[in-house]
PDB file of C-alpha atoms and ligand atoms in Angstrom:
ATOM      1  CA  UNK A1051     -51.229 -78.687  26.174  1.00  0.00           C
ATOM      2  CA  UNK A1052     -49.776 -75.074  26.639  1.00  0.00           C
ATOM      3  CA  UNK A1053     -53.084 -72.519  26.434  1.00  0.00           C
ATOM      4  CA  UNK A1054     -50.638 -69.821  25.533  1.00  0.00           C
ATOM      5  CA  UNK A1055     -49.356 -72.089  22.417  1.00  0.00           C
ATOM      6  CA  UNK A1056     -52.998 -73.081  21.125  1.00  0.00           C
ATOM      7  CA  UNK A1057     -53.966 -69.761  21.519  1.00  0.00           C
ATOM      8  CA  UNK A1058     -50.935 -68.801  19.535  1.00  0.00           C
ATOM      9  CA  UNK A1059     -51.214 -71.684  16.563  1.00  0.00           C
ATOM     10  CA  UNK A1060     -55.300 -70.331  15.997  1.00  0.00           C
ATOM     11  CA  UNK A1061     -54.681 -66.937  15.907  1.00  0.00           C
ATOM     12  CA  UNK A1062     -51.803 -67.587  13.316  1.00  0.00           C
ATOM     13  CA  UNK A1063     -54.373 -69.302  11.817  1.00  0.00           C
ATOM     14  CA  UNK A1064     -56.639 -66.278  11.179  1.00  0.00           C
ATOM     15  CA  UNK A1065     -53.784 -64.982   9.439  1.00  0.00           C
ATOM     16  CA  UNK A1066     -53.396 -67.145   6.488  1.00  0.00           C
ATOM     17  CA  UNK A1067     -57.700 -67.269   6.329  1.00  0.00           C
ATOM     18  CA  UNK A1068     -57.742 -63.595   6.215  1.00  0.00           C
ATOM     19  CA  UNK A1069     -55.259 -62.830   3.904  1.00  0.00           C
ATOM     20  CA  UNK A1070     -56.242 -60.895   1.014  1.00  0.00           C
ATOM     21  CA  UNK A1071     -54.166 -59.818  -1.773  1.00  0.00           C
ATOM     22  CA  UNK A1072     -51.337 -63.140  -1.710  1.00  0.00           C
ATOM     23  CA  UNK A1073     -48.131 -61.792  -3.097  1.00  0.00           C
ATOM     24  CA  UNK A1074     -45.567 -64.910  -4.263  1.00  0.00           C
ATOM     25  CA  UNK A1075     -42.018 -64.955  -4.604  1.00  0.00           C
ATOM     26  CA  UNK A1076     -39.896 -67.850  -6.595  1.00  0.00           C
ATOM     27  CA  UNK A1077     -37.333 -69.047  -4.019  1.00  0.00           C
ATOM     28  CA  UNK A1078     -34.831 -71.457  -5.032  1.00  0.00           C
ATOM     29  CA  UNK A1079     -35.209 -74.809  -6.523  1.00  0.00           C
ATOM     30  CA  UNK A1080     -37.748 -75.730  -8.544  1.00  0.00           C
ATOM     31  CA  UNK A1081     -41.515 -74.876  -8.138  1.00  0.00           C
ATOM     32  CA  UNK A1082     -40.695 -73.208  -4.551  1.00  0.00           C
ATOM     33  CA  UNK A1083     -42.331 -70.476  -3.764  1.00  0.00           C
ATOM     34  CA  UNK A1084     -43.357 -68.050  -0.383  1.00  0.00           C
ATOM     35  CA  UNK A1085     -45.611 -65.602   0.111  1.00  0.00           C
ATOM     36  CA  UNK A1086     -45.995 -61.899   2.246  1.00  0.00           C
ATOM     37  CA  UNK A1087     -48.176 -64.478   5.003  1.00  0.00           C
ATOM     38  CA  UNK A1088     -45.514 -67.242   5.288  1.00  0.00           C
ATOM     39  CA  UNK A1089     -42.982 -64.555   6.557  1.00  0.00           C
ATOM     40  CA  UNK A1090     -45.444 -62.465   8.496  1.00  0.00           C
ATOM     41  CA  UNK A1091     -46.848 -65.556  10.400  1.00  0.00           C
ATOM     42  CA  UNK A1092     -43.189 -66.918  10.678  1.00  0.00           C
ATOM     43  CA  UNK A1093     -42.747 -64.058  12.658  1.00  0.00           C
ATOM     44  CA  UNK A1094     -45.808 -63.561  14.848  1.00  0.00           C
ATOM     45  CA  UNK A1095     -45.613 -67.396  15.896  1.00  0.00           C
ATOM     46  CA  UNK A1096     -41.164 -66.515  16.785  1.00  0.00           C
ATOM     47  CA  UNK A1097     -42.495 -63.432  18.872  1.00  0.00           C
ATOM     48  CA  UNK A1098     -45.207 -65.211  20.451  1.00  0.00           C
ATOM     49  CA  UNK A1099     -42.668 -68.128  21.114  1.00  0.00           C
ATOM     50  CA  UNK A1100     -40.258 -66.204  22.759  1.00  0.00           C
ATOM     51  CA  UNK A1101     -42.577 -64.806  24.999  1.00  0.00           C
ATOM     52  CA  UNK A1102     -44.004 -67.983  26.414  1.00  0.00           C
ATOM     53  CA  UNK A1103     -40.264 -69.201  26.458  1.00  0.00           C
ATOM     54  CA  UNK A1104     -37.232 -66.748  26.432  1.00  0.00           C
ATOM     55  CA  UNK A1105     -34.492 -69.033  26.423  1.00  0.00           C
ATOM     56  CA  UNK A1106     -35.873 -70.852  23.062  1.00  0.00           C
ATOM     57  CA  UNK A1107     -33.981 -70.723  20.064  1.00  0.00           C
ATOM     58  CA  UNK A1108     -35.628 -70.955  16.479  1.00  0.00           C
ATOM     59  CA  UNK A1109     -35.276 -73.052  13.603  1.00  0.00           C
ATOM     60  CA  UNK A1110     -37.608 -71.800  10.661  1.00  0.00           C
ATOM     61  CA  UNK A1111     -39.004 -72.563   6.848  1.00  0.00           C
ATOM     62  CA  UNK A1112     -37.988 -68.592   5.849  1.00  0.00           C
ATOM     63  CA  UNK A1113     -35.325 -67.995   7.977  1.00  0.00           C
ATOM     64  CA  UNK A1114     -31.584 -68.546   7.334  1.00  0.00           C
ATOM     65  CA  UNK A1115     -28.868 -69.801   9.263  1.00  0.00           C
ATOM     66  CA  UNK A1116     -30.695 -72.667  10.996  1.00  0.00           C
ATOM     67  CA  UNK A1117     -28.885 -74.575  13.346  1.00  0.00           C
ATOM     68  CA  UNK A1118     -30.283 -77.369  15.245  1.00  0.00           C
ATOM     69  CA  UNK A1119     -28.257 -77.812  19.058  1.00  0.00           C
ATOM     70  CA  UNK A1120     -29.371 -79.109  22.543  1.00  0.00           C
ATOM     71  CA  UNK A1121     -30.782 -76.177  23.615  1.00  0.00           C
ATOM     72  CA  UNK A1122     -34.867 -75.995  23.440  1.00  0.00           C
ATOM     73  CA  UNK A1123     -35.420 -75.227  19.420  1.00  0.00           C
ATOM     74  CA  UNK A1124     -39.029 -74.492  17.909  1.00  0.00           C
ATOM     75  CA  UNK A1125     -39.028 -76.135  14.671  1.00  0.00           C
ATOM     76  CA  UNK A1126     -41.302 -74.163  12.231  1.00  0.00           C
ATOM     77  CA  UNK A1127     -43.040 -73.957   9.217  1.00  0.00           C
ATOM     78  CA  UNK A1128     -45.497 -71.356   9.228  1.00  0.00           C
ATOM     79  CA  UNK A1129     -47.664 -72.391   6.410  1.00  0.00           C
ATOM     80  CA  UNK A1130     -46.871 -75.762   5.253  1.00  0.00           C
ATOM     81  CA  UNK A1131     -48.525 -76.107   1.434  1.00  0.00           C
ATOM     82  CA  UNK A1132     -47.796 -73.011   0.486  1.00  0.00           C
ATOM     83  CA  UNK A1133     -48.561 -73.497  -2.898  1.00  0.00           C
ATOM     84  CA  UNK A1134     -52.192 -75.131  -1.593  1.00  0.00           C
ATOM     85  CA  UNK A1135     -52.037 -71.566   0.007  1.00  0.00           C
ATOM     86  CA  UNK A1136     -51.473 -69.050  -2.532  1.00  0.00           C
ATOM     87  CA  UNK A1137     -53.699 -71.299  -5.113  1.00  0.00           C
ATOM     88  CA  UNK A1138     -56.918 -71.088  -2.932  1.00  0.00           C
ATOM     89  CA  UNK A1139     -56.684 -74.846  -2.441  1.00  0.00           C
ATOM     90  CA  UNK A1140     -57.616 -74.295   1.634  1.00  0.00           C
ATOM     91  CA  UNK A1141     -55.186 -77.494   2.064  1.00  0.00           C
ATOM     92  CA  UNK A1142     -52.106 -75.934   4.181  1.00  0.00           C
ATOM     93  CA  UNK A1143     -51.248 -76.158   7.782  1.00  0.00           C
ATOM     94  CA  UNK A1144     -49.143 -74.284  10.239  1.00  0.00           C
ATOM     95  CA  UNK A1145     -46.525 -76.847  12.383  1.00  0.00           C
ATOM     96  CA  UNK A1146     -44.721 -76.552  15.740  1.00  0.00           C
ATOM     97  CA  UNK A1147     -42.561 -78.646  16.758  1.00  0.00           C
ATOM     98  CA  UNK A1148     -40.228 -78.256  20.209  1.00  0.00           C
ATOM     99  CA  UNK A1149     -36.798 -80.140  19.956  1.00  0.00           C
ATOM    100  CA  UNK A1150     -34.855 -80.889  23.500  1.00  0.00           C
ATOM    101  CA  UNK A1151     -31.366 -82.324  22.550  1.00  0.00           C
ATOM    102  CA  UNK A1152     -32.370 -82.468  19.167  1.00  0.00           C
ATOM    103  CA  UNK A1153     -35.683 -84.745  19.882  1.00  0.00           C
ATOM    104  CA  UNK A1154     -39.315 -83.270  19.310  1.00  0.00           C
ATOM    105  CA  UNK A1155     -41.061 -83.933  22.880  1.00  0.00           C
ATOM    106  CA  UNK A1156     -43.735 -80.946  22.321  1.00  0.00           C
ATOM    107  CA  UNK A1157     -45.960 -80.999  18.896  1.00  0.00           C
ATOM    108  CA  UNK A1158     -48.670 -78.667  17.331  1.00  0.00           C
ATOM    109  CA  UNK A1159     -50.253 -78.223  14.153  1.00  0.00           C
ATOM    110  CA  UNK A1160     -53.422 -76.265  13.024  1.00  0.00           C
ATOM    111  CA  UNK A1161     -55.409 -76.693   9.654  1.00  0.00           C
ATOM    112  CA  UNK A1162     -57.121 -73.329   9.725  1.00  0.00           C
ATOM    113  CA  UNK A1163     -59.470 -74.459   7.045  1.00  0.00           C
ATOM    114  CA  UNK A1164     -60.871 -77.380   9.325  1.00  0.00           C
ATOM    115  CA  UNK A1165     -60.280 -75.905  12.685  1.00  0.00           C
ATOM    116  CA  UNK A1166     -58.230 -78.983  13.533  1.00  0.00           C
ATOM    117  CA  UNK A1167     -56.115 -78.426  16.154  1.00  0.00           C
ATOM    118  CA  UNK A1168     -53.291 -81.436  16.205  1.00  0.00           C
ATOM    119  CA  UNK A1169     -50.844 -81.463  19.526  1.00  0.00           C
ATOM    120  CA  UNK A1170     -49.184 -84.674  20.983  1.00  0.00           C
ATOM    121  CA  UNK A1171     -46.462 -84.115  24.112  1.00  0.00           C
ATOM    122  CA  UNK A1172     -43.523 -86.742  24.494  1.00  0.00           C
ATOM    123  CA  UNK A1173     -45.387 -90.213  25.974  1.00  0.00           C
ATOM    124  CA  UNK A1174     -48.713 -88.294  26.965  1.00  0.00           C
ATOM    125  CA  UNK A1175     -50.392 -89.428  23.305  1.00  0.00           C
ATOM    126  CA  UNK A1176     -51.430 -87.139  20.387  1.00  0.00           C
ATOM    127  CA  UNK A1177     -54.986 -85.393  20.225  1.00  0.00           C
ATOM    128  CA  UNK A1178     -57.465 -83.714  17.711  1.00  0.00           C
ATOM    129  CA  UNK A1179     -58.778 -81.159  19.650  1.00  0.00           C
ATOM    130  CA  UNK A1180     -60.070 -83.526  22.918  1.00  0.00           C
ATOM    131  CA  UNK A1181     -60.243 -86.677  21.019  1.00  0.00           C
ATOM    132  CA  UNK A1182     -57.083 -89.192  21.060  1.00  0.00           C
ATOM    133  CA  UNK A1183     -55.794 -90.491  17.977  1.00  0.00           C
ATOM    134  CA  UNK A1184     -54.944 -93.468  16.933  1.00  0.00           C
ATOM    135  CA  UNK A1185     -53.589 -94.925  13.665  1.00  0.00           C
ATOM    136  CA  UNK A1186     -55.564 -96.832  11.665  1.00  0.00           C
ATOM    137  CA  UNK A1187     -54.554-101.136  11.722  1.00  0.00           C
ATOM    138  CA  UNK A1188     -55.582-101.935   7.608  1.00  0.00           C
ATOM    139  CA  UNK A1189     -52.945-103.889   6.316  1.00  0.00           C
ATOM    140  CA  UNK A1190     -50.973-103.187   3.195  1.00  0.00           C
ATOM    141  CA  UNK A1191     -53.450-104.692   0.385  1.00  0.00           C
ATOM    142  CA  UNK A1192     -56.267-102.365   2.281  1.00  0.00           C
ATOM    143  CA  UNK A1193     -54.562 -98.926   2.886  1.00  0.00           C
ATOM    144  CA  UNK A1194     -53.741 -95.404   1.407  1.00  0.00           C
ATOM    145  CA  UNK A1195     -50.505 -94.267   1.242  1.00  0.00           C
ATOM    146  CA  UNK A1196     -50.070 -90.265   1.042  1.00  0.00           C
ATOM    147  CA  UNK A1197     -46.866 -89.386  -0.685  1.00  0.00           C
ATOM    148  CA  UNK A1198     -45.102 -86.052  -1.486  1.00  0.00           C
ATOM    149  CA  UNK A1199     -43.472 -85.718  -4.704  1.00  0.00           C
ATOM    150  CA  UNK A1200     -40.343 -83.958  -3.337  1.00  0.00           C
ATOM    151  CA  UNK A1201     -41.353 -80.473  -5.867  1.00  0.00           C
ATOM    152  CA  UNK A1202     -38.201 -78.649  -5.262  1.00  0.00           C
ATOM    153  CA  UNK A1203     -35.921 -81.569  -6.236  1.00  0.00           C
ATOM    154  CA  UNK A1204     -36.450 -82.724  -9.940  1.00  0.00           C
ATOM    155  CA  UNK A1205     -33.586 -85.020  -9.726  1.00  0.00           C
ATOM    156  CA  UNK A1206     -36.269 -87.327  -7.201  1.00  0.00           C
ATOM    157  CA  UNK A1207     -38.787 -86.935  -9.698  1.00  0.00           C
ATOM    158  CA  UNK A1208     -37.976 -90.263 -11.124  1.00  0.00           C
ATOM    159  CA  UNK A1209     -37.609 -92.389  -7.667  1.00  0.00           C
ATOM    160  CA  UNK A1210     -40.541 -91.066  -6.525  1.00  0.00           C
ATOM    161  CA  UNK A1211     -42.673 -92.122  -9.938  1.00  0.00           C
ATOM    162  CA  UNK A1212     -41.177 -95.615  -9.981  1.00  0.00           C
ATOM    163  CA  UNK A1213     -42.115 -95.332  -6.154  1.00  0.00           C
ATOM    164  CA  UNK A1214     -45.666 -94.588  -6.813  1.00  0.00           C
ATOM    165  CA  UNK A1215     -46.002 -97.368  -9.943  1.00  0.00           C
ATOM    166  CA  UNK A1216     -44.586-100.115  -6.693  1.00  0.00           C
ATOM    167  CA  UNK A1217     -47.277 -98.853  -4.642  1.00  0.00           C
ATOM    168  CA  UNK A1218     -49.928 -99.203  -7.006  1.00  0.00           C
ATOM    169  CA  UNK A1219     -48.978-102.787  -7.771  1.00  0.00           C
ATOM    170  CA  UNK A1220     -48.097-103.977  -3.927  1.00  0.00           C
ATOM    171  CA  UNK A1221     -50.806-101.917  -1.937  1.00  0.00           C
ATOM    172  CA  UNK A1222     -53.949-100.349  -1.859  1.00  0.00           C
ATOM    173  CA  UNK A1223     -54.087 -96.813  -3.510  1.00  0.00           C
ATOM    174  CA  UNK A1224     -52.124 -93.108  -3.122  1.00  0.00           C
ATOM    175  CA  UNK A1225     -53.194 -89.854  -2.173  1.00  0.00           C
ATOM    176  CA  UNK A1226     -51.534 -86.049  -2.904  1.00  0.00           C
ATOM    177  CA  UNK A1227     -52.854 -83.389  -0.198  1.00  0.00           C
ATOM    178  CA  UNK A1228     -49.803 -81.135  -1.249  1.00  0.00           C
ATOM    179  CA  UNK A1229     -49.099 -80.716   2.679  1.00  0.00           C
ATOM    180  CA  UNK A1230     -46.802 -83.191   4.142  1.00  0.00           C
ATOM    181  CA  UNK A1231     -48.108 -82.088   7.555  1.00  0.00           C
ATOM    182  CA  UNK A1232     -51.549 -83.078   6.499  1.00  0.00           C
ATOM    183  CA  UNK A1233     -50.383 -86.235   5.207  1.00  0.00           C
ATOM    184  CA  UNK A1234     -48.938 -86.792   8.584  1.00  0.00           C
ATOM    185  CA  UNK A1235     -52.403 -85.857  10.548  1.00  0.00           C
ATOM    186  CA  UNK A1236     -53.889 -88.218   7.645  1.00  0.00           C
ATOM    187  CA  UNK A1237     -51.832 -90.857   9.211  1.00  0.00           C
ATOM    188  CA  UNK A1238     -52.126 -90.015  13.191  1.00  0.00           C
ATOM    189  CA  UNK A1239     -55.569 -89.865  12.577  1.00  0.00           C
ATOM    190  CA  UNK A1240     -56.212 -93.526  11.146  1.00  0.00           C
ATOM    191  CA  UNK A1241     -57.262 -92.038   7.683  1.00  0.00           C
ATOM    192  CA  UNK A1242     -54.260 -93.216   5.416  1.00  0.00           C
ATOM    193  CA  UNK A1243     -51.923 -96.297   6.550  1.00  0.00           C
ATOM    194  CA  UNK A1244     -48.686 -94.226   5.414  1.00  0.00           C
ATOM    195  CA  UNK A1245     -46.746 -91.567   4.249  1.00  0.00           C
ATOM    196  CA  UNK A1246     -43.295 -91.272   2.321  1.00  0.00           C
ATOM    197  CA  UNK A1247     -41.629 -88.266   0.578  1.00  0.00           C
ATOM    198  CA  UNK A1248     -37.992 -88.809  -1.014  1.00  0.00           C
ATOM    199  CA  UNK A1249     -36.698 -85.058   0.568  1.00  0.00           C
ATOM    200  CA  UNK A1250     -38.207 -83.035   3.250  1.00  0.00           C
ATOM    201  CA  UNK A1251     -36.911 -80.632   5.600  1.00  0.00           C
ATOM    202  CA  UNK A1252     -37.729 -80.776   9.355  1.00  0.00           C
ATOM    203  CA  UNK A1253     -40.040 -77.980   9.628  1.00  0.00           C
ATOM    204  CA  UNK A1254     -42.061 -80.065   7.248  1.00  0.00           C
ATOM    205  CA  UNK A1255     -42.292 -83.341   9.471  1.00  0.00           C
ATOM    206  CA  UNK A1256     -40.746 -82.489  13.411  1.00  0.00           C
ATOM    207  CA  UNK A1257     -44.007 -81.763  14.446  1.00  0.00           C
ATOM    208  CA  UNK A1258     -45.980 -84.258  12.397  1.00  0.00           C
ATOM    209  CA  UNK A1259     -43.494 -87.174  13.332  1.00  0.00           C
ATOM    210  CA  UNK A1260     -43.913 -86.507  17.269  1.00  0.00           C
ATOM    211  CA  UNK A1261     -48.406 -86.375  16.227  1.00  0.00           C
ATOM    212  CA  UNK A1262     -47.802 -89.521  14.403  1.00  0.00           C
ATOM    213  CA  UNK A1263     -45.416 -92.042  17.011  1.00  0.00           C
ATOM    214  CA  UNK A1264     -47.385 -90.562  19.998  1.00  0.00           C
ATOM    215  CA  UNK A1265     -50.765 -91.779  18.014  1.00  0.00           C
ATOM    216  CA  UNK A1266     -49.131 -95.437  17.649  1.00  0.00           C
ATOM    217  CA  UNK A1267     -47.360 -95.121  14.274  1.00  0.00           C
ATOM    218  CA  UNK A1268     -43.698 -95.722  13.406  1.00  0.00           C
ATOM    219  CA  UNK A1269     -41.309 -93.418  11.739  1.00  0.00           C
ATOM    220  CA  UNK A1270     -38.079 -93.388   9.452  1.00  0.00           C
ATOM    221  CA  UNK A1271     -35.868 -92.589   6.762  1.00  0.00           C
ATOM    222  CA  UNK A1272     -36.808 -94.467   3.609  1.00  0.00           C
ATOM    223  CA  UNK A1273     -33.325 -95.858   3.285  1.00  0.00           C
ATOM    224  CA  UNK A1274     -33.153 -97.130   7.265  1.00  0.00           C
ATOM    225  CA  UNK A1275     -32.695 -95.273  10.560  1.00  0.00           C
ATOM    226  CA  UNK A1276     -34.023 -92.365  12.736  1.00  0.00           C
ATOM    227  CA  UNK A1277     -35.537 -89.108  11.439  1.00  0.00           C
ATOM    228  CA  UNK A1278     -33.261 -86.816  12.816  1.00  0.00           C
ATOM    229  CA  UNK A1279     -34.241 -83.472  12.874  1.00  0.00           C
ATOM    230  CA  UNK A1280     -31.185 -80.967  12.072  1.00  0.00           C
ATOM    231  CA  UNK A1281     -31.507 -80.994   8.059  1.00  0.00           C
ATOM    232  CA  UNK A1282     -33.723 -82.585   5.243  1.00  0.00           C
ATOM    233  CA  UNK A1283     -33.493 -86.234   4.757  1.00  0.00           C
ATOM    234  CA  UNK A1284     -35.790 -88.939   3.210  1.00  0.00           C
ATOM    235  CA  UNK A1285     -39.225 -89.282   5.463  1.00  0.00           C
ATOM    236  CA  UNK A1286     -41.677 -92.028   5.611  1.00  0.00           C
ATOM    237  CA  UNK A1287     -44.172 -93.069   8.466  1.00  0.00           C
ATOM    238  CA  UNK A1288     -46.922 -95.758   8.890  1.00  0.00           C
ATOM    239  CA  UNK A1289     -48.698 -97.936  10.818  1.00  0.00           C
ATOM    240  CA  UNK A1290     -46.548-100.256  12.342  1.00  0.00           C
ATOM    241  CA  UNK A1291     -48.481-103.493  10.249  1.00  0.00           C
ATOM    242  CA  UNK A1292     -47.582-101.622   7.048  1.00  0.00           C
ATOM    243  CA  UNK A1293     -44.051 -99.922   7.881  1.00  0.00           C
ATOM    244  CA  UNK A1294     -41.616-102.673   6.903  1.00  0.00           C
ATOM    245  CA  UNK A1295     -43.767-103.889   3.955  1.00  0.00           C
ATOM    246  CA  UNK A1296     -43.525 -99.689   2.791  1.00  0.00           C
ATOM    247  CA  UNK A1297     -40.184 -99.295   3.073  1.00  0.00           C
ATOM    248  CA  UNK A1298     -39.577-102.710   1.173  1.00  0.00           C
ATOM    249  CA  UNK A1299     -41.939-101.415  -1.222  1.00  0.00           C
ATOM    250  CA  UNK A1300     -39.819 -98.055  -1.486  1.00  0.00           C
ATOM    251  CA  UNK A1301     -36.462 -99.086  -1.715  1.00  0.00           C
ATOM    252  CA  UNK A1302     -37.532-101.303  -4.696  1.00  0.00           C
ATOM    253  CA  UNK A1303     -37.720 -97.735  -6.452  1.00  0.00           C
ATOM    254  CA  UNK A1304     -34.217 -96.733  -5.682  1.00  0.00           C
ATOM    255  CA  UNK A1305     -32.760 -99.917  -7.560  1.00  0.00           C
TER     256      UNK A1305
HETATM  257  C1  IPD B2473     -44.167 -78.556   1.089  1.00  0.00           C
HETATM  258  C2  IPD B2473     -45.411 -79.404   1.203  1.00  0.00           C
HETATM  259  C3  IPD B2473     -45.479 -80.409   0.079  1.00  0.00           C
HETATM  260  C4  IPD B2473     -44.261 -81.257   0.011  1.00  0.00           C
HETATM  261  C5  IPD B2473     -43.034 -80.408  -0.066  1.00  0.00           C
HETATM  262  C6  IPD B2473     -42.980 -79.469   1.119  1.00  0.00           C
HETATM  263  P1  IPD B2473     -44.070 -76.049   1.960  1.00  0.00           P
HETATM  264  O1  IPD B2473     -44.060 -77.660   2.152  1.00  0.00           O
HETATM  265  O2  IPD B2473     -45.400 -80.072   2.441  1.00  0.00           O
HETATM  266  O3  IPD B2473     -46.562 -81.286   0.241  1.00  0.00           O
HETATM  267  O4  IPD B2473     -44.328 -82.099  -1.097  1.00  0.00           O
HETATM  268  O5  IPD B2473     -41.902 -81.254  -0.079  1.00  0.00           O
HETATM  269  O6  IPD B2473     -41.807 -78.719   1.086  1.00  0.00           O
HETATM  270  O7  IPD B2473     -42.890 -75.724   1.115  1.00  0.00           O
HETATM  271  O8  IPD B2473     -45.362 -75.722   1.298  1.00  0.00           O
HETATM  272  O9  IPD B2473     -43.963 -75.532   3.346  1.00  0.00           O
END
């Protein structure tokens, strides 16, 4: 991987441990919030970017007018669990992803709490640090699903609690990090058997979904298909003996 881009993902790192005084804005929706540090590492990580790679465009959590094309696009989201952030919850993560033709092939993400550095490129396998990951083979009666509840959205609230009583009855047991990227690294790593969230956007899960299929897992939209990567869409990933049996599981919820 890049030295300039780990360099870059740690030392945005420092940012969000050594921020003091947190100051949080309501954006829109419900329960959404950023802080002073989201923007400010949003923009170190674009600056730093653009110097490694001029011709790179930039898709981003707190910036507007995101377009995803064919040209070379950083998805970002500078501190993913913001609310994790501002609370003192030392749960968040900030996520990298590099789209060519619309496809991440490049992925980083760094828990600055753990000093877990996460980076998978296109076929080449994903990595903590040195060590290769690989997701974890429980079956469905054995694992952990980590699920978002889709906060901004509280016309999913509903899906996602009948999704959650379905998982309690057909497999093991759920988890709530408050980080979809983490729940993602959860996965890559072998230490959950799934993820699902009804609505995420792709700085949440570019990154995290290249770290996840180069580590062995599968990917999708809940209701069938490719993630694609140009707006917010329904997300769920797993290990491929408990994919089909999740989304099963899942779409029993939308009925
Ligand atoms: C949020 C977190 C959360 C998930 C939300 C995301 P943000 O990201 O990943 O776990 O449930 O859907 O939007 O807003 O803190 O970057």
């Amino acid at each position: 991987m890049n030295r300039e881009l780990t360099d870059l993902i740690r030392s945005a790192g420092r940012m969000v441990l050594n921020a003091g005084h947190i100051s949080v804005e309501q954006k829109e929706g419900h329960a959404n919030f950023v802080t002073e540090t989201d923007r400010a590492v949003q923009d170190y990580l674009i600056e730093g970017l653009s110097r490694v790679f001029p011709e790179a465009v930039f898709f981003a959590e707190e910036k507007d007018d995101n377009v995803l094309t064919d040209k070379p696009t950083f998805i970002i989201d500078p501190i993913d669990g913001t609310t994790n952030f501002f609370r003192r919850r030392r749960m968040s993560s900030i996520s990298i992803g590099l789209c060519e033709h619309c496809k991440p092939v490049l992925a980083l993400t760094y828990n600055p709490y753990t000093d877990e550095l996460f980076t998978a490129e296109k076929g080449k396998g994903a990595f903590c640090g040195d060590t290769r990951l690989h997701v974890s083979d429980y079956p469905p009666e054995r694992s952990l699903i980590e699920f978002g509840s889709a906060p901004y959205y509280s016309e999913l609230a509903e899906v996602t609690a009948r999704s959650i009583y379905h998982l309690l009855t057909d497999f093991g047991d759920v988890r709530r990090t408050g980080s979809a990227v983490i729940d993602l690294m959860n996965v890559a790593a072998g230490l959950s058997e799934g993820t699902f969230e009804w609505h995420l956007k792709p700085w949440d899960f570019c990154a995290g979904s290249l770290i996840v299929e180069e580590a062995g897992g599968r990917t999708g939209r809940i209701e069938g298909g490719d993630l694609t990567y140009e707006a917010g869409q329904s997300v769920m990933t797993a290990n491929p003996r408990c994919f089909d049996a999740l989304r099963e599981c899942l779409l029993k919820a939308k009925l």
